[in-house]
Tab-separated table of C-alpha atoms in Angstrom:
chain	number	residue	atom	x	y	z
A	146	MET	CA	19.982	-19.367	-5.515
A	147	THR	CA	19.061	-15.953	-4.163
A	148	GLN	CA	16.395	-14.767	-6.503
A	149	ARG	CA	13.345	-16.501	-8.131
A	150	VAL	CA	11.634	-14.786	-10.905
A	151	ILE	CA	8.157	-16.532	-11.889
A	152	LYS	CA	6.475	-15.494	-15.116
A	153	THR	CA	2.798	-15.758	-14.818
A	154	PRO	CA	1.109	-16.366	-18.229
A	155	TYR	CA	-2.583	-15.095	-18.208
A	156	SER	CA	-3.522	-17.284	-21.008
A	157	ILE	CA	-3.317	-20.331	-18.522
A	158	LEU	CA	-5.480	-18.847	-15.907
A	159	VAL	CA	-8.705	-20.537	-14.732
A	160	PRO	CA	-10.900	-19.959	-17.773
A	161	SER	CA	-13.831	-18.433	-15.771
A	162	PHE	CA	-11.525	-16.006	-14.123
A	163	ALA	CA	-9.968	-14.970	-17.387
A	164	ILE	CA	-13.372	-14.300	-18.995
A	165	CYS	CA	-14.581	-12.367	-15.852
A	166	LEU	CA	-11.452	-10.208	-16.017
A	167	ALA	CA	-11.677	-9.527	-19.638
A	168	THR	CA	-15.500	-8.582	-19.366
A	169	LEU	CA	-15.350	-6.316	-16.310
A	170	LEU	CA	-11.775	-4.874	-17.101
A	171	GLY	CA	-12.039	-4.484	-20.831
A	172	GLY	CA	-9.244	-6.609	-21.879
A	173	CYS	CA	-5.513	-6.464	-21.292
A	174	GLY	CA	-4.181	-3.545	-23.335
A	175	ASN	CA	-0.850	-1.963	-22.671
A	176	GLY	CA	-1.519	0.108	-19.720
A	177	GLU	CA	-2.807	3.545	-19.512
A	178	GLN	CA	-0.485	6.541	-19.611
A	179	GLY	CA	-0.718	8.451	-16.280
A	180	GLN	CA	-2.285	5.548	-14.403
A	181	PRO	CA	-0.732	5.801	-10.856
A	182	ASN	CA	1.645	3.325	-9.679
A	183	VAL	CA	0.912	1.231	-6.551
A	184	LEU	CA	3.301	0.529	-3.624
A	185	LEU	CA	2.094	-2.132	-1.105
A	186	VAL	CA	4.119	-2.410	1.918
A	187	THR	CA	3.358	-5.110	4.465
A	188	LEU	CA	5.293	-5.180	7.833
A	189	ASP	CA	5.212	-8.636	9.356
A	190	THR	CA	4.301	-9.011	13.132
A	191	THR	CA	4.001	-5.299	13.691
A	192	ARG	CA	1.764	-3.770	16.239
A	193	ALA	CA	0.135	-0.549	15.470
A	194	ASP	CA	0.853	0.761	18.848
A	195	HIS	CA	4.614	0.695	18.359
A	196	LEU	CA	4.597	2.951	15.488
A	197	SER	CA	5.327	6.501	16.661
A	198	CYS	CA	2.621	8.018	14.414
A	199	TYR	CA	0.252	5.832	16.304
A	200	GLY	CA	1.130	7.508	19.542
A	201	TYR	CA	4.055	5.193	20.789
A	202	GLY	CA	6.424	7.046	23.013
A	203	LYS	CA	9.506	6.071	21.260
A	204	GLN	CA	10.456	7.528	17.542
A	205	THR	CA	10.432	4.164	16.005
A	206	THR	CA	9.126	5.123	12.490
A	207	PRO	CA	10.174	8.520	11.371
A	208	ARG	CA	9.758	7.675	7.741
A	209	ILE	CA	6.559	5.887	7.936
A	210	ASP	CA	5.376	8.971	10.077
A	211	ALA	CA	6.063	11.237	7.139
A	212	ILE	CA	3.822	9.233	4.899
A	213	ALA	CA	1.077	9.127	7.370
A	214	ARG	CA	1.120	12.923	7.647
A	215	GLU	CA	0.632	13.296	4.020
A	216	GLY	CA	-2.090	10.539	3.836
A	217	VAL	CA	-4.719	8.882	5.925
A	218	ARG	CA	-3.990	6.967	8.982
A	219	PHE	CA	-6.611	4.439	9.989
A	220	ASP	CA	-6.419	3.990	13.848
A	221	ALA	CA	-8.725	0.945	14.185
A	222	ALA	CA	-7.495	-1.396	11.274
A	223	MET	CA	-8.061	-5.107	11.938
A	224	SER	CA	-6.488	-8.051	10.436
A	225	THR	CA	-8.011	-11.348	9.505
A	226	ALA	CA	-5.736	-13.671	11.172
A	227	GLY	CA	-2.771	-13.881	13.607
A	228	ILE	CA	-0.633	-15.909	11.101
A	229	THR	CA	1.219	-14.595	7.870
A	230	PRO	CA	-0.105	-16.374	5.068
A	231	MET	CA	-3.780	-16.213	5.923
A	232	SER	CA	-3.819	-12.618	6.578
A	233	HIS	CA	-1.674	-11.772	3.481
A	234	ALA	CA	-4.172	-13.799	1.429
A	235	SER	CA	-6.822	-11.282	2.652
A	236	ILE	CA	-4.878	-8.331	1.753
A	237	LEU	CA	-4.439	-9.427	-1.769
A	238	THR	CA	-7.980	-10.716	-2.376
A	239	GLY	CA	-10.254	-8.521	-0.273
A	240	LEU	CA	-11.699	-11.878	0.926
A	241	ASN	CA	-11.916	-13.142	4.757
A	242	PRO	CA	-10.294	-16.683	5.328
A	243	TYR	CA	-13.455	-18.529	5.209
A	244	SER	CA	-13.912	-17.196	1.738
A	245	HIS	CA	-10.336	-17.243	0.280
A	246	ASN	CA	-9.765	-20.678	1.962
A	247	LEU	CA	-6.064	-20.335	2.852
A	248	ARG	CA	-6.811	-21.132	6.506
A	249	VAL	CA	-3.935	-23.415	7.832
A	250	PHE	CA	-0.245	-23.298	7.707
A	251	TRP	CA	0.980	-26.774	6.796
A	252	GLY	CA	-0.046	-30.286	6.976
A	253	ASP	CA	-3.694	-30.276	6.138
A	254	ALA	CA	-6.045	-29.261	3.584
A	255	GLY	CA	-6.615	-25.407	3.049
A	256	HIS	CA	-2.970	-24.317	3.142
A	257	ARG	CA	-2.770	-22.783	-0.559
A	258	LEU	CA	-4.687	-19.863	-2.092
A	259	PRO	CA	-7.039	-21.563	-4.628
A	260	PRO	CA	-6.236	-20.568	-8.248
A	261	ASP	CA	-9.748	-19.200	-8.901
A	262	ILE	CA	-9.620	-16.398	-6.457
A	263	PRO	CA	-8.454	-13.235	-8.152
A	264	THR	CA	-5.580	-11.213	-6.631
A	265	LEU	CA	-4.696	-7.656	-6.903
A	266	PRO	CA	-1.631	-8.274	-9.061
A	267	GLU	CA	-3.525	-10.366	-11.435
A	268	ILE	CA	-6.310	-7.718	-11.802
A	269	LEU	CA	-3.590	-4.934	-12.467
A	270	ALA	CA	-1.711	-7.008	-14.826
A	271	THR	CA	-4.620	-7.247	-16.962
A	272	ARG	CA	-4.544	-3.425	-17.320
A	273	GLY	CA	-0.886	-3.463	-18.378
A	274	TYR	CA	0.731	-2.875	-14.843
A	275	GLU	CA	4.138	-4.554	-14.558
A	276	THR	CA	3.875	-6.395	-11.172
A	277	GLY	CA	6.763	-7.364	-8.879
A	278	ALA	CA	6.987	-8.640	-5.212
A	279	PHE	CA	9.857	-8.603	-3.045
A	280	VAL	CA	9.324	-10.791	0.099
A	281	SER	CA	11.409	-11.759	2.989
A	282	ALA	CA	10.515	-15.156	4.265
A	283	TYR	CA	9.151	-18.351	3.466
A	284	PRO	CA	5.545	-17.824	4.925
A	285	VAL	CA	4.808	-15.514	2.018
A	286	SER	CA	6.314	-17.646	-0.633
A	287	ALA	CA	4.881	-19.402	-3.647
A	288	ALA	CA	4.228	-22.400	-1.384
A	289	TYR	CA	1.093	-20.738	-0.397
A	290	GLY	CA	0.058	-19.286	-3.860
A	291	LEU	CA	0.884	-15.786	-2.929
A	292	ASP	CA	2.903	-15.382	-5.935
A	293	ARG	CA	-0.067	-15.491	-8.392
A	294	GLY	CA	-0.199	-12.438	-10.554
A	295	PHE	CA	3.384	-11.284	-9.879
A	296	GLU	CA	5.551	-11.332	-13.166
A	297	THR	CA	8.538	-10.986	-10.769
A	298	PHE	CA	8.520	-12.802	-7.476
A	299	ASP	CA	11.668	-12.296	-5.497
A	300	THR	CA	12.255	-14.398	-2.411
A	301	GLY	CA	15.867	-14.335	-1.816
A	302	LEU	CA	15.541	-17.771	-0.318
A	303	ASP	CA	18.111	-20.560	-0.818
A	304	ASP	CA	16.525	-23.259	-2.712
A	305	SER	CA	19.190	-25.679	-1.503
A	306	LEU	CA	17.280	-25.915	1.866
A	307	GLY	CA	16.043	-29.180	0.504
A	308	GLU	CA	19.411	-30.633	1.400
A	309	LEU	CA	19.141	-29.664	5.122
A	310	ASP	CA	17.463	-32.094	7.615
A	311	LEU	CA	15.357	-30.770	10.393
A	312	SER	CA	17.981	-30.869	13.060
A	313	GLN	CA	20.397	-28.756	10.951
A	314	GLN	CA	17.622	-26.125	10.284
A	315	GLN	CA	16.553	-26.030	14.023
A	316	LYS	CA	20.244	-25.315	14.975
A	317	HIS	CA	20.794	-22.637	12.407
A	318	ASP	CA	17.720	-20.678	13.250
A	319	SER	CA	17.810	-20.976	17.055
A	320	HIS	CA	20.937	-18.929	17.280
A	321	TRP	CA	21.980	-15.227	16.325
A	322	PHE	CA	22.714	-14.781	12.779
A	323	ASP	CA	23.946	-11.260	11.660
A	324	GLY	CA	24.315	-12.122	8.156
A	325	PRO	CA	21.775	-10.655	5.595
A	326	ARG	CA	19.959	-14.007	4.964
A	327	SER	CA	19.230	-17.402	6.108
A	328	SER	CA	17.568	-20.382	4.454
A	329	THR	CA	14.204	-19.169	5.710
A	330	GLN	CA	14.261	-15.425	5.648
A	331	ARG	CA	16.205	-12.433	4.585
A	332	ARG	CA	17.101	-9.148	6.312
A	333	GLY	CA	15.055	-6.008	5.187
A	334	ASP	CA	18.238	-4.288	3.431
A	335	GLN	CA	18.440	-7.424	1.215
A	336	THR	CA	14.631	-7.067	0.355
A	337	THR	CA	14.973	-3.382	-0.274
A	338	ASP	CA	18.159	-3.954	-2.596
A	339	ALA	CA	16.012	-6.207	-4.584
A	340	ALA	CA	12.965	-3.880	-4.795
A	341	LEU	CA	15.132	-0.707	-5.653
A	342	ALA	CA	16.841	-2.810	-8.576
A	343	TRP	CA	13.443	-3.602	-9.984
A	344	LEU	CA	12.141	-0.065	-9.668
A	345	GLY	CA	15.236	1.103	-11.359
A	346	GLU	CA	14.340	-0.943	-14.592
A	347	ARG	CA	10.669	0.280	-14.930
A	348	GLY	CA	9.759	2.301	-18.030
A	349	SER	CA	6.695	4.247	-18.894
A	350	LYS	CA	4.290	1.504	-17.931
A	351	PRO	CA	2.605	1.741	-14.493
A	352	TRP	CA	3.560	-0.859	-11.832
A	353	CYS	CA	2.358	-2.618	-8.601
A	354	ALA	CA	5.127	-3.616	-6.194
A	355	TRP	CA	4.574	-5.432	-3.081
A	356	VAL	CA	7.468	-5.235	-0.478
A	357	HIS	CA	7.265	-7.501	2.537
A	358	PHE	CA	9.517	-6.974	5.697
A	359	PHE	CA	10.025	-9.952	8.129
A	360	ASP	CA	12.683	-8.506	10.367
A	361	VAL	CA	10.056	-7.596	13.290
A	362	HIS	CA	8.741	-11.207	13.310
A	363	ASP	CA	11.938	-13.182	13.955
A	364	PHE	CA	15.067	-12.341	15.610
A	365	SER	CA	17.328	-14.999	14.326
A	366	ILE	CA	18.462	-12.493	11.798
A	367	VAL	CA	19.241	-9.180	13.133
A	368	PRO	CA	20.285	-5.672	11.976
A	369	PRO	CA	24.013	-5.129	11.551
A	370	ALA	CA	25.576	-4.821	14.876
A	371	ALA	CA	26.516	-1.083	14.275
A	372	PHE	CA	22.814	-0.282	13.874
A	373	ALA	CA	21.824	-2.257	16.977
A	374	ALA	CA	24.542	-0.489	19.032
A	375	ARG	CA	22.924	2.863	18.388
A	376	HIS	CA	19.775	1.371	20.209
A	377	GLY	CA	21.986	0.085	22.931
A	378	VAL	CA	21.607	-3.406	21.910
A	379	THR	CA	24.391	-5.928	21.659
A	380	TYR	CA	24.078	-9.640	20.621
A	381	ASP	CA	24.938	-12.017	23.349
A	382	PRO	CA	25.616	-15.528	21.827
A	383	SER	CA	24.895	-17.163	25.128
A	384	VAL	CA	21.238	-16.029	24.940
A	385	SER	CA	18.842	-17.452	22.358
A	386	PRO	CA	17.101	-14.741	20.227
A	387	ARG	CA	13.936	-16.646	21.191
A	388	ASP	CA	14.455	-15.426	24.784
A	389	PRO	CA	11.406	-13.279	25.804
A	390	ASP	CA	13.835	-10.478	27.004
A	391	ALA	CA	15.729	-10.659	23.832
A	392	ARG	CA	12.628	-10.322	22.008
A	393	GLU	CA	11.384	-7.371	23.863
A	394	ALA	CA	14.817	-5.582	23.540
A	395	LEU	CA	14.984	-6.036	19.860
A	396	TYR	CA	11.291	-5.381	18.873
A	397	ASP	CA	11.720	-1.625	18.448
A	398	PRO	CA	15.290	-1.630	16.793
A	399	GLU	CA	14.055	-4.041	14.283
A	400	LEU	CA	11.087	-1.906	13.534
A	401	ASN	CA	13.313	1.106	13.216
A	402	PHE	CA	15.566	-0.665	10.953
A	403	VAL	CA	12.671	-1.609	8.632
A	404	ASP	CA	11.610	2.035	8.674
A	405	THR	CA	15.106	2.984	7.563
A	406	GLN	CA	14.887	0.473	4.722
A	407	LEU	CA	11.633	1.917	3.695
A	408	GLY	CA	13.005	5.402	3.686
A	409	ARG	CA	15.303	4.230	1.025
A	410	ILE	CA	12.495	3.363	-1.186
A	411	PHE	CA	10.676	6.723	-0.568
A	412	ASP	CA	13.856	8.590	-1.438
A	413	ALA	CA	14.270	6.656	-4.564
A	414	LEU	CA	10.691	7.304	-5.583
A	415	LYS	CA	11.321	10.990	-4.984
A	416	ALA	CA	14.541	11.077	-6.904
A	417	SER	CA	12.877	9.597	-9.941
A	418	GLY	CA	9.935	11.883	-9.969
A	419	GLN	CA	7.498	9.047	-9.077
A	420	ASP	CA	6.448	10.000	-5.622
A	421	GLN	CA	3.536	12.082	-6.781
A	422	ASN	CA	2.249	9.156	-9.196
A	423	THR	CA	2.567	6.454	-6.658
A	424	ILE	CA	-0.024	5.372	-4.248
A	425	ILE	CA	1.440	4.005	-1.089
A	426	VAL	CA	-0.384	1.449	1.384
A	427	ILE	CA	1.525	0.418	4.496
A	428	THR	CA	0.105	-2.118	6.774
A	429	ALA	CA	0.855	-5.324	8.744
A	430	ASP	CA	-0.366	-8.826	8.725
A	431	HIS	CA	-0.628	-9.162	12.495
A	432	GLY	CA	0.768	-8.033	15.624
A	433	GLN	CA	2.778	-9.692	18.545
A	434	GLY	CA	1.950	-10.385	22.204
A	435	LEU	CA	5.284	-9.385	23.809
A	436	LYS	CA	5.463	-8.844	27.374
A	437	ASP	CA	2.042	-7.196	27.860
A	438	GLY	CA	0.468	-9.833	25.834
A	439	LYS	CA	1.895	-12.387	28.232
A	440	ALA	CA	0.846	-10.442	31.131
A	441	ARG	CA	-2.751	-9.867	29.916
A	442	HIS	CA	-3.461	-13.440	28.101
A	443	GLY	CA	-0.462	-15.511	28.593
A	444	TRP	CA	1.014	-15.259	25.439
A	445	ILE	CA	4.149	-13.568	24.015
A	446	LYS	CA	3.892	-14.377	20.337
A	447	HIS	CA	1.068	-14.112	18.017
A	448	ARG	CA	-1.703	-16.640	16.558
A	449	LEU	CA	-4.302	-15.397	19.080
A	450	LEU	CA	-7.026	-13.030	18.434
A	451	TYR	CA	-6.706	-10.440	20.862
A	452	GLN	CA	-6.211	-6.757	20.123
A	453	TRP	CA	-2.369	-6.853	20.288
A	454	CYS	CA	-2.439	-9.342	17.502
A	455	LEU	CA	-5.293	-8.288	15.373
A	456	ARG	CA	-5.086	-4.350	15.495
A	457	VAL	CA	-2.451	-3.445	12.711
A	458	PRO	CA	-1.355	-0.056	11.255
A	459	LEU	CA	-2.980	1.000	7.918
A	460	ILE	CA	-1.783	4.109	6.221
A	461	LEU	CA	-3.018	5.279	2.722
A	462	ARG	CA	-1.409	7.792	0.692
A	463	ILE	CA	-2.977	8.908	-2.700
A	464	PRO	CA	-1.065	11.896	-4.248
A	465	GLY	CA	-3.331	14.989	-4.196
A	466	ASN	CA	-5.754	13.698	-1.550
A	467	ALA	CA	-6.262	15.347	1.728
A	468	PRO	CA	-4.463	13.938	4.849
A	469	ALA	CA	-6.790	12.520	7.440
A	470	VAL	CA	-7.368	10.184	10.635
A	471	VAL	CA	-10.148	7.728	10.466
A	472	GLU	CA	-11.080	6.374	13.891
A	473	SER	CA	-13.742	3.963	12.904
A	474	GLN	CA	-13.144	0.261	12.530
A	475	VAL	CA	-11.771	-0.879	9.112
A	476	ARG	CA	-10.423	-4.280	7.865
A	477	SER	CA	-7.454	-5.429	5.924
A	478	ILE	CA	-10.034	-6.704	3.450
A	479	ASP	CA	-10.665	-3.184	2.576
A	480	ILE	CA	-7.277	-2.528	1.017
A	481	LEU	CA	-8.041	-4.182	-2.318
A	482	PRO	CA	-11.303	-2.493	-3.208
A	483	THR	CA	-9.866	0.704	-2.006
A	484	LEU	CA	-7.105	0.449	-4.503
A	485	LEU	CA	-9.362	-0.529	-7.193
A	486	GLU	CA	-11.642	2.519	-6.716
A	487	ALA	CA	-8.701	4.844	-6.575
A	488	LEU	CA	-7.702	3.375	-9.957
A	489	ASP	CA	-11.339	3.642	-11.381
A	490	LEU	CA	-11.278	-0.241	-11.751
A	491	ALA	CA	-14.078	-2.633	-10.908
A	492	PRO	CA	-13.112	-5.932	-9.041
A	493	PRO	CA	-13.733	-8.972	-11.419
A	494	ALA	CA	-15.488	-11.088	-8.740
A	495	PRO	CA	-17.220	-10.079	-5.518
A	496	VAL	CA	-15.094	-9.078	-2.584
A	497	GLU	CA	-16.030	-8.640	1.195
A	498	GLY	CA	-13.953	-5.652	1.692
A	499	LYS	CA	-15.488	-2.076	1.106
A	500	SER	CA	-13.491	0.765	-0.301
A	501	LEU	CA	-12.043	3.208	2.397
A	502	LEU	CA	-12.101	6.384	0.193
A	503	ALA	CA	-15.553	7.765	1.380
A	504	LEU	CA	-14.186	7.429	5.126
A	505	ALA	CA	-10.951	9.100	3.968
A	506	ARG	CA	-13.120	12.132	2.746
A	507	GLY	CA	-14.621	12.294	6.031
A	508	GLU	CA	-17.894	10.722	5.213
A	509	THR	CA	-19.643	8.637	7.957
A	510	GLU	CA	-21.455	5.240	7.711
A	511	ALA	CA	-24.842	4.177	8.910
A	512	SER	CA	-23.622	1.036	10.517
A	513	PRO	CA	-20.071	-0.260	11.597
A	514	ARG	CA	-18.047	-2.634	9.492
A	515	LEU	CA	-17.851	-5.833	11.104
A	516	ALA	CA	-14.355	-7.386	11.255
A	517	TYR	CA	-13.701	-11.111	11.178
A	518	ALA	CA	-10.580	-13.111	12.198
A	519	ASP	CA	-9.942	-16.650	12.696
A	520	ALA	CA	-7.354	-19.133	14.175
A	521	LEU	CA	-7.480	-22.593	13.042
A	522	ASN	CA	-3.713	-23.370	13.663
A	523	LEU	CA	-4.067	-23.837	17.427
A	524	VAL	CA	-5.352	-27.422	17.423
A	525	ASP	CA	-3.385	-28.484	14.141
A	526	THR	CA	-1.177	-31.597	14.935
A	527	HIS	CA	1.791	-29.973	13.386
A	528	SER	CA	1.495	-26.485	15.295
A	529	PRO	CA	3.488	-26.029	18.478
A	530	LYS	CA	1.220	-25.664	21.514
A	531	ARG	CA	3.850	-25.367	24.311
A	532	GLY	CA	3.049	-22.359	26.577
A	533	LEU	CA	-0.332	-21.682	24.721
A	534	PRO	CA	-2.933	-20.876	27.419
A	535	ALA	CA	-4.889	-24.061	27.744
A	536	HIS	CA	-8.366	-22.546	26.913
A	537	CYS	CA	-6.964	-21.056	23.559
A	538	ILE	CA	-6.077	-24.554	22.210
A	539	ASP	CA	-9.198	-24.555	20.049
A	540	ASN	CA	-10.689	-23.209	16.750
A	541	LEU	CA	-11.183	-19.529	17.461
A	542	PHE	CA	-13.524	-17.370	15.508
A	543	CYS	CA	-13.649	-13.541	16.115
A	544	VAL	CA	-16.088	-10.956	15.187
A	545	SER	CA	-16.134	-7.244	16.235
A	546	ASP	CA	-18.389	-4.325	15.415
A	547	GLY	CA	-15.775	-1.846	16.763
A	548	ARG	CA	-16.976	-1.942	20.308
A	549	TRP	CA	-18.182	-5.361	21.342
A	550	LYS	CA	-15.699	-8.203	20.161
A	551	LEU	CA	-16.603	-11.911	20.463
A	552	ILE	CA	-13.959	-14.700	20.260
A	553	HIS	CA	-15.997	-17.805	19.782
A	554	HIS	CA	-14.373	-21.045	20.851
A	555	GLY	CA	-15.491	-23.653	18.403
A	556	GLN	CA	-14.822	-26.829	20.268
A	557	HIS	CA	-15.374	-25.435	23.661
A	558	PRO	CA	-18.232	-22.765	23.316
A	559	GLU	CA	-18.214	-22.354	27.097
A	560	ASN	CA	-14.867	-20.774	26.865
A	561	SER	CA	-15.922	-18.136	24.509
A	562	GLU	CA	-15.080	-14.465	25.293
A	563	LEU	CA	-16.773	-11.340	24.791
A	564	PHE	CA	-15.119	-7.815	25.312
A	565	ASP	CA	-16.303	-4.228	25.514
A	566	LEU	CA	-13.427	-2.542	23.663
A	567	GLU	CA	-14.680	0.988	24.517
A	568	ASN	CA	-14.555	0.340	28.372
A	569	ASP	CA	-11.926	-2.519	28.321
A	570	PRO	CA	-9.468	-1.962	25.406
A	571	LEU	CA	-6.958	-4.338	27.198
A	572	GLU	CA	-9.407	-7.080	27.105
A	573	LEU	CA	-9.188	-8.041	30.507
A	574	ARG	CA	-12.945	-8.659	31.366
A	575	ASN	CA	-14.891	-11.461	29.669
A	576	LEU	CA	-18.599	-10.343	29.576
A	577	ALA	CA	-19.835	-13.326	27.638
A	578	SER	CA	-22.098	-14.537	30.557
A	579	THR	CA	-23.490	-11.073	31.576
A	580	HIS	CA	-24.088	-9.911	27.795
A	581	PRO	CA	-25.453	-12.791	26.204
A	582	GLN	CA	-27.468	-10.393	23.683
A	583	HIS	CA	-24.137	-9.323	21.970
A	584	VAL	CA	-22.698	-12.972	22.009
A	585	THR	CA	-25.971	-14.043	20.004
A	586	ARG	CA	-25.868	-10.994	17.544
A	587	LEU	CA	-22.064	-11.355	16.811
A	588	ARG	CA	-22.396	-15.200	16.539
A	589	ALA	CA	-25.108	-14.822	13.930
A	590	PHE	CA	-22.513	-13.481	11.539
A	591	LEU	CA	-20.441	-16.595	11.924
A	592	GLU	CA	-23.487	-18.675	11.286
A	593	GLU	CA	-24.579	-16.593	8.187
A	594	THR	CA	-21.291	-16.747	6.556
A	595	ARG	CA	-20.614	-20.348	7.403
A	596	ALA	CA	-17.401	-19.279	8.631
A	597	MET	CA	-17.044	-22.113	11.273
A	598	GLU	CA	-17.253	-24.817	8.722
A	599	VAL	CA	-13.419	-25.553	8.817
A	600	ARG	CA	-11.369	-27.236	6.478
A	601	ALA	CA	-11.716	-30.926	5.759
A	602	GLU	CA	-9.300	-33.057	8.261
A	603	VAL	CA	-7.418	-34.655	5.455
A	604	ALA	CA	-3.669	-35.143	5.501
A	605	GLY	CA	-1.760	-33.028	3.174
A	606	GLU	CA	1.501	-33.966	1.354
A	607	GLU	CA	4.536	-33.924	3.829
A	608	ASP	CA	7.393	-32.000	2.575
A	609	ALA	CA	10.702	-32.263	4.501
A	610	ALA	CA	12.059	-29.007	3.247
A	611	ALA	CA	8.859	-27.034	4.145
A	612	ALA	CA	8.658	-28.700	7.625
A	613	ALA	CA	12.405	-27.510	8.091
A	614	ARG	CA	11.579	-24.074	7.071
A	615	LEU	CA	8.575	-23.762	9.391
A	616	HIS	CA	10.356	-25.386	12.262
A	617	GLY	CA	13.179	-22.882	12.024
A	618	LEU	CA	10.674	-19.929	12.178
A	619	GLY	CA	8.748	-21.563	15.200
A	620	TYR	CA	5.554	-22.722	13.402
A	621	VAL	CA	6.118	-26.662	13.453
A	622	GLY	CA	7.221	-28.636	16.192
A	623	ASP	CA	6.962	-29.065	20.116
């Protein structure tokens, strides 16, 4: 099975949520003629500093760069987590993890978005929008509740995975695979094909589409050999795709491959005349350590809360609005309220994000936006710890005002870290002991929001198929 389509009947939504939507948004209706479409693109595991429009020395993203020139580029956008489901939940809800409560990956409570939290597609569907999601990997699947509100939810995953045992899955996803899909993920061209087919079927109603690319995250599935060869990359079957040198060599080509696929979508919108009636948001869920992350902080992957993991690209293009660059710190939780303001809609429930449109117009704010992130998977019994810096095996809570950044260690506060991002952007000097006033000030946010009240330690239902998928992607195991 290569496609899943989920119908979401709003008559069975949580009653209080449905009433709230009807009150604030004025009922369902059949959509409003002329309402802009919304295209939300999320690039998994993509560091902002590897996009050419963010000053990278290589031309990795020419098609994204073109959208950035037409829109607003936010230079200091912060994610809420270094793991895919949690950060995507924040994008879709406008809430920090301690509010939306999708906080861990697997095995304990708090690993699914609660049904009473409104999401962007649910809100837009009540105004007659047709909603479709085209995602590329299990970590953004319905297993985490991220399908809610999407009438079409296309994963491309093979549901026969349940027939595989863990050893088979581990063997399958630890070797190069140059086909278009595996049981845990699919290549970006396959996701693009599905999105284009759906877009080609749309009529006069406005639509909201979420397109998610996983290519940069995991190199078990790689671009076609001919594409890689143009970047001087060949696939050596004797080398694991999890090898650090292999990861580094493929990171930029994978990003360029995704950019090429996005170009197909942009071209289709232009050919159909929809490009001037479509709001485009391009962002990422988190970054990746790579070799410089290893050199600075001892970690090559993600999950941690340093800037190479939390600083993400964020590009907003609203047809007719002037292009701009915003340097002040913003958050991924700001995306939902921004889109709602652009569509002249009110949120059906309180959100923690704040619209970016005033900043995009050049207005200034009296005080900086505090950015929050956490990492509660580092001590989870199911999460791999091998190679993690010992001091990071903790529940981590991050607060940043754009200059000062605190990473609070919940179990071992003596290991907490404070960085002056203005003078130490690489986060090499821990100033927690010499600047306690900033530690106290930023920690007050954690106490006021009760962010450190982590999930109850109760066992979740074990699912062999879920375990196999997550093991194959490196999230579960030794």
